[in-house]
Structure formats: structure tokens, C-alpha cells
mmCIF file of C-alpha atoms in Angstrom:
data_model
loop_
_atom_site.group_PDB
_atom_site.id
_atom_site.type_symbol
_atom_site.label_atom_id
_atom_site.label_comp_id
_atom_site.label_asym_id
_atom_site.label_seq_id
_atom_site.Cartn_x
_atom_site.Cartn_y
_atom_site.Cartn_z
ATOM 1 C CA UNK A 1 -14.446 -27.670 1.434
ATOM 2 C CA UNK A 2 -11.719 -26.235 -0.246
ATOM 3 C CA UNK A 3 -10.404 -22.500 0.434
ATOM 4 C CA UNK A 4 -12.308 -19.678 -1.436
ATOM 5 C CA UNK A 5 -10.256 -17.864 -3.733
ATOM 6 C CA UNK A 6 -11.016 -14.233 -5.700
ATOM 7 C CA UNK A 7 -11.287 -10.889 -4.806
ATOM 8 C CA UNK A 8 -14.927 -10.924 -3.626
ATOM 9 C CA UNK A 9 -14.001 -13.455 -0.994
ATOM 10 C CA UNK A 10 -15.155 -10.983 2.224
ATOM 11 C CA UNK A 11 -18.232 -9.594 0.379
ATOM 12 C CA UNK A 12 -20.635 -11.771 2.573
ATOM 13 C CA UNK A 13 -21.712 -14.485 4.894
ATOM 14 C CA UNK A 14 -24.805 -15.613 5.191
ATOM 15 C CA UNK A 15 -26.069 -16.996 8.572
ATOM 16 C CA UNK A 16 -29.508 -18.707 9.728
ATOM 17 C CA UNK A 17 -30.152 -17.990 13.649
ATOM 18 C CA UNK A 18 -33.574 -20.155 14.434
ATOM 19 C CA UNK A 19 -33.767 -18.000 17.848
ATOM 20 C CA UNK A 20 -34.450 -14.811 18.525
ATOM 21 C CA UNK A 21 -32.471 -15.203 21.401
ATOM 22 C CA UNK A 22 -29.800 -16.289 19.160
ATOM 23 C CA UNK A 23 -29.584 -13.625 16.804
ATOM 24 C CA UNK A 24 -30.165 -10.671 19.521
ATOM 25 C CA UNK A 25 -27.021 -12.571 21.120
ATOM 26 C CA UNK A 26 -25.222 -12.951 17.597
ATOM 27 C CA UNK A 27 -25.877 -9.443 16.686
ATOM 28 C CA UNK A 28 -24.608 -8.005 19.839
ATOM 29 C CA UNK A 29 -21.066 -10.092 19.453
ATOM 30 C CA UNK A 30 -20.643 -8.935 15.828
ATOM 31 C CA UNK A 31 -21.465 -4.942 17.347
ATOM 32 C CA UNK A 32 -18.399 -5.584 19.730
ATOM 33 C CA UNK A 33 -15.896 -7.355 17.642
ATOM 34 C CA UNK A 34 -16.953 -4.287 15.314
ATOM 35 C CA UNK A 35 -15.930 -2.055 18.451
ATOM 36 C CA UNK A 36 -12.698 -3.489 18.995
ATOM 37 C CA UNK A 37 -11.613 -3.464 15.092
ATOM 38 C CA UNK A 38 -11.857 0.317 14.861
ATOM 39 C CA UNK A 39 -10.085 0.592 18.193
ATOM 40 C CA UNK A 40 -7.260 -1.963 17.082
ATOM 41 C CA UNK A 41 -7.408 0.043 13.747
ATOM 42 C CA UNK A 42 -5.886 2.788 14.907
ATOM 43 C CA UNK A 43 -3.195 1.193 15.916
ATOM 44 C CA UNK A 44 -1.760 0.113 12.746
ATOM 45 C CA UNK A 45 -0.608 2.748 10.438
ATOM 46 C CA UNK A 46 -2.132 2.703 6.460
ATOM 47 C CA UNK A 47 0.924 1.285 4.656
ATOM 48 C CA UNK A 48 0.868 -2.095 7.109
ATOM 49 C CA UNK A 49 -3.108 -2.541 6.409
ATOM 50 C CA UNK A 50 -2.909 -2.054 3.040
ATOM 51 C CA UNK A 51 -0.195 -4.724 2.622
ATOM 52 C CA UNK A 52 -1.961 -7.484 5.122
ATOM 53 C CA UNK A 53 -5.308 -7.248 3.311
ATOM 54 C CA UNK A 54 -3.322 -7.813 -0.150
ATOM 55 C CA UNK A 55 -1.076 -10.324 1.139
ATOM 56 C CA UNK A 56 -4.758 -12.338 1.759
ATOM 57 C CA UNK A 57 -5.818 -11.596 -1.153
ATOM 58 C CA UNK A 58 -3.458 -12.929 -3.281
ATOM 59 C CA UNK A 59 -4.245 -15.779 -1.234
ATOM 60 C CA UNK A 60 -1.326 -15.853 1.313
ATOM 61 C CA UNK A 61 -1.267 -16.888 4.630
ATOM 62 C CA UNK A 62 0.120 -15.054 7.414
ATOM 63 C CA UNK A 63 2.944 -17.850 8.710
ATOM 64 C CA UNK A 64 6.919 -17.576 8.588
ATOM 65 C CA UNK A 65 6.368 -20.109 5.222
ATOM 66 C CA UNK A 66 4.408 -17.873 3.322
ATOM 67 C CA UNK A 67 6.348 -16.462 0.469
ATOM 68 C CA UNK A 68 5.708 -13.719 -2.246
ATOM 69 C CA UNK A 69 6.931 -14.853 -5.718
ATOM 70 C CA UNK A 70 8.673 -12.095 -8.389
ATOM 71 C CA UNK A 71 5.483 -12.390 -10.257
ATOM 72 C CA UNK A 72 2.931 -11.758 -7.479
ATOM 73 C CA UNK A 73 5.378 -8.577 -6.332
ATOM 74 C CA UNK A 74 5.148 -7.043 -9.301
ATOM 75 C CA UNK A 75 0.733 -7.864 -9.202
ATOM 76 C CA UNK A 76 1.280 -6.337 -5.590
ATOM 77 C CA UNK A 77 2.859 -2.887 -7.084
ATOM 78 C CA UNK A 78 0.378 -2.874 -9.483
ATOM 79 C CA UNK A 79 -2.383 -3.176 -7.055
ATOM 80 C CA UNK A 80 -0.405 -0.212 -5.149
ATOM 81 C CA UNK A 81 -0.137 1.734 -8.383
ATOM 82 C CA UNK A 82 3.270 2.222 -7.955
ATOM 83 C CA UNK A 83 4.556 4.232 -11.069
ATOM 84 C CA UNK A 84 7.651 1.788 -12.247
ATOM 85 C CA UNK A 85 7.900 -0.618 -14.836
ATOM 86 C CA UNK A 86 7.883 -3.650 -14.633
ATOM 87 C CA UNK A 87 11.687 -4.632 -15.340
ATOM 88 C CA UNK A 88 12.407 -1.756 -13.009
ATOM 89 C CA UNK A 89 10.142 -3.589 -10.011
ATOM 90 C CA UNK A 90 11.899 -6.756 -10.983
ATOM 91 C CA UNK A 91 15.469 -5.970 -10.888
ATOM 92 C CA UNK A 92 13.909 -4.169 -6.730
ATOM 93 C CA UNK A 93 13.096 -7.466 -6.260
ATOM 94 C CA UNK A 94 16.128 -9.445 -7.786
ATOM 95 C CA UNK A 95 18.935 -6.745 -5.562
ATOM 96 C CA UNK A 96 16.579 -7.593 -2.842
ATOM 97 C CA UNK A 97 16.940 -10.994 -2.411
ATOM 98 C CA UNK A 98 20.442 -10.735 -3.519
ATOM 99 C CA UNK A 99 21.022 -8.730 -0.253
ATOM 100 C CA UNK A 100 19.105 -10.689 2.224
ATOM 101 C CA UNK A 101 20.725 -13.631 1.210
ATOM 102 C CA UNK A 102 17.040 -15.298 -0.201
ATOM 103 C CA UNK A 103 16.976 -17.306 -2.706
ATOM 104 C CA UNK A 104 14.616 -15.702 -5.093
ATOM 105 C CA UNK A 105 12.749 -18.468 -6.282
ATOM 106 C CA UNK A 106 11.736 -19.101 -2.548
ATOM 107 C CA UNK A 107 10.338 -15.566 -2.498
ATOM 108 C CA UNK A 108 9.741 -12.596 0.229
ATOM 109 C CA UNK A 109 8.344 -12.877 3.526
ATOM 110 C CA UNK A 110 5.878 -10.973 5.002
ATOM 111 C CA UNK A 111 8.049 -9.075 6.414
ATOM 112 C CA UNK A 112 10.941 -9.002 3.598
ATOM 113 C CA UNK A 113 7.742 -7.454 1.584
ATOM 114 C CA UNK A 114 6.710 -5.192 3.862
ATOM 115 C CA UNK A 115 10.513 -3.533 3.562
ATOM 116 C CA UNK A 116 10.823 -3.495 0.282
ATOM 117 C CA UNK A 117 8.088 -1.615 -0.813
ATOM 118 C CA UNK A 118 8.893 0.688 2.061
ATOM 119 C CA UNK A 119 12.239 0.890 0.008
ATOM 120 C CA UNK A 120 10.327 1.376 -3.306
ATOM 121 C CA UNK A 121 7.928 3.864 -1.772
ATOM 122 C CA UNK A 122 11.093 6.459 -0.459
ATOM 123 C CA UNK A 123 12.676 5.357 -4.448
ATOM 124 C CA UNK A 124 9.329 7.108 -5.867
ATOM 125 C CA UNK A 125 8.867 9.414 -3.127
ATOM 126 C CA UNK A 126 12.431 10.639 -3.803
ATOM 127 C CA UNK A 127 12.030 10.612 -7.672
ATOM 128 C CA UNK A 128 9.110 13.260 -6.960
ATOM 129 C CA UNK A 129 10.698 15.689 -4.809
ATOM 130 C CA UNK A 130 13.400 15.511 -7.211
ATOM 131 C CA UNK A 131 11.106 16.210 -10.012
ATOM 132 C CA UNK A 132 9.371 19.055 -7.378
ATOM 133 C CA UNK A 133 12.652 20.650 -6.438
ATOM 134 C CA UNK A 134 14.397 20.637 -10.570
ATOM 135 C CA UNK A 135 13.984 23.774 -12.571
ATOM 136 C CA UNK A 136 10.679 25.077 -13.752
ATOM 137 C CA UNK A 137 10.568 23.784 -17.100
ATOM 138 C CA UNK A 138 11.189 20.100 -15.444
ATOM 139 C CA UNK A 139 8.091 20.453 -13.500
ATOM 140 C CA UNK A 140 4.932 21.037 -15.119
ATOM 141 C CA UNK A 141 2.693 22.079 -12.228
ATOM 142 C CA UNK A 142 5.449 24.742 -11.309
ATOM 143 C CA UNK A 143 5.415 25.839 -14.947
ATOM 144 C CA UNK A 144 1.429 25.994 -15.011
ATOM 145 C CA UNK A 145 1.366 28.020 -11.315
ATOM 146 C CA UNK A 146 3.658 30.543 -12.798
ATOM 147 C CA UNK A 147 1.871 31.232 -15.860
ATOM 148 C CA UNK A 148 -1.201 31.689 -13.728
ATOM 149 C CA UNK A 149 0.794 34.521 -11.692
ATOM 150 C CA UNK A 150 2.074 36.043 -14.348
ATOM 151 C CA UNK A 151 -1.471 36.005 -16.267
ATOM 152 C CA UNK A 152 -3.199 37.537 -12.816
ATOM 153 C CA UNK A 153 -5.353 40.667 -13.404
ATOM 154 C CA UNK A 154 -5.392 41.396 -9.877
ATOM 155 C CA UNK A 155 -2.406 39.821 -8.239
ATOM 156 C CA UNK A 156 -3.240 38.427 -4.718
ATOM 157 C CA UNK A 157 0.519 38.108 -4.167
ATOM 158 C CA UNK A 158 3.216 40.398 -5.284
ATOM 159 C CA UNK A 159 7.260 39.085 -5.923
ATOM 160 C CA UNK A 160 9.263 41.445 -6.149
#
């Protein structure tokens, strides 16, 4: 059997248990492993769960030869709706490699990934507080909370 491919991959599995005594005993196992997933769960912080379930299901495996290609980076950013274009997320990748040393047709690592769209997260994350912290007419929700001050019958707070 070959290896199963797609995005509905982990939907379901489908198991005959002739014994009662097997499936009370089958049920019980799956209950624990269960257990110890949402205690091991919270041990791993959002960003690093996000990119292992995406790195298997793009079909990678999770071994030092495993490599992410410029194309599936840029499928990986758009799975993470990361606003950048594309030639943007490219020329990431491209500096990258160039400053690891990686040749880029070999592609990132697990790891290489996993620090590069840390880097790309603090580019965006900086881009926004940027946006946040630029005049009024540069930010549109600052615009729209002023107008709803100054438009306020009954001011609940007063600038002075």
C-alpha cells in the first residue's frame, strides 16, 4: 500500500474488534492516548503545532532529509494567510537560504522553516504596528474611532 495523500488524510479509521473484550480494551487505550495528547498539548506553543500538522500535510516527513521547496513555502504562507505577495515570500526564502548557506533547490528544514516564518511573522507583525503607530489618516481604524468620538452625543470619555 502506498502512502495516502490529501488533506482529508486524518478524517477516519475504521476498525473491526470481533470481541467485546477487545473493543472495551481498544476503547480504553484510545481514552488514554487521548489523555496524554491534551496534556503533551500544552506543552507546545500554537505557532510549532500549526507548522508540524502542515509540514504532514504537504506530505513531509519529520527526518533531518525532509526539505521544503520555494514552491511549497509559498503554499505554506498561504495556508498561514500571511498577507505578502508572492515575489515578496520568494525573495524571504531566496535571502534565506542565501544566509544559511543552503542551497535553495535542496530546500528548508524543519527547522530552517520553522525560523523563517518566525522571521516573516515579526516582518508583518512589525509592518502593523507601524501602520498602528503612523498618523491618523494612515490608519483607518484610528480614523473611524475618532470620528465616532467626535460624533458622540453623550461622550463617555472627555479629552481635553
Amino acid at each position: 500500500a502506498g502512502k495516502v495523500r490529501g488533506p482529508h488524510r486524518f478524517d477516519t479509521l475504521d476498525v473491526l474488534v470481533p470481541k467485546d473484550d477487545d473493543y472495551d480494551v481498544l476503547v480504553s487505550t484510545l481514552e488514554d492516548l487521548m489523555d496524554i495528547y491534551q496534556e503533551e498539548r500544552k506543552q507546545w506553543d500554537p505557532f510549532s503545532l500549526f507548522l508540524q500538522f502542515h509540514w504532514a500535510d504537504l506530505g513531509k516527513e519529520f527526518h533531518r532529509e525532509s526539505r521544503l521547496s520555494s514552491n511549497e513555502w509559498i503554499a505554506l504562507c498561504d495556508r498561514a494567510n500571511v498577507p505578502m505577495k508572492k515575489s515578496l515570500l520568494q525573495s524571504y526564502f531566496k535571502e534565506f537560504a542565501q544566509e544559511r548557506d543552503i542551497m535553495e533547490e535542496k530546500g528548508l528544514s524543519l527547522m530552517d522553516t520553522a525560523d523563517l516564518l518566525a522571521e516573516v511573522k515579526d516582518a508583518c507583525s512589525a509592518d502593523n504596528s507601524e501602520n498602528q503607530n503612523a498618523g491618523d489618516q494612515d490608519y483607518p481604524l484610528m480614523e473611524l474611532w475618532n470620528d465616532l468620538v467626535d460624533s458622540d452625543p453623550v461622550p463617555a470619555v472627555k479629552y481635553e
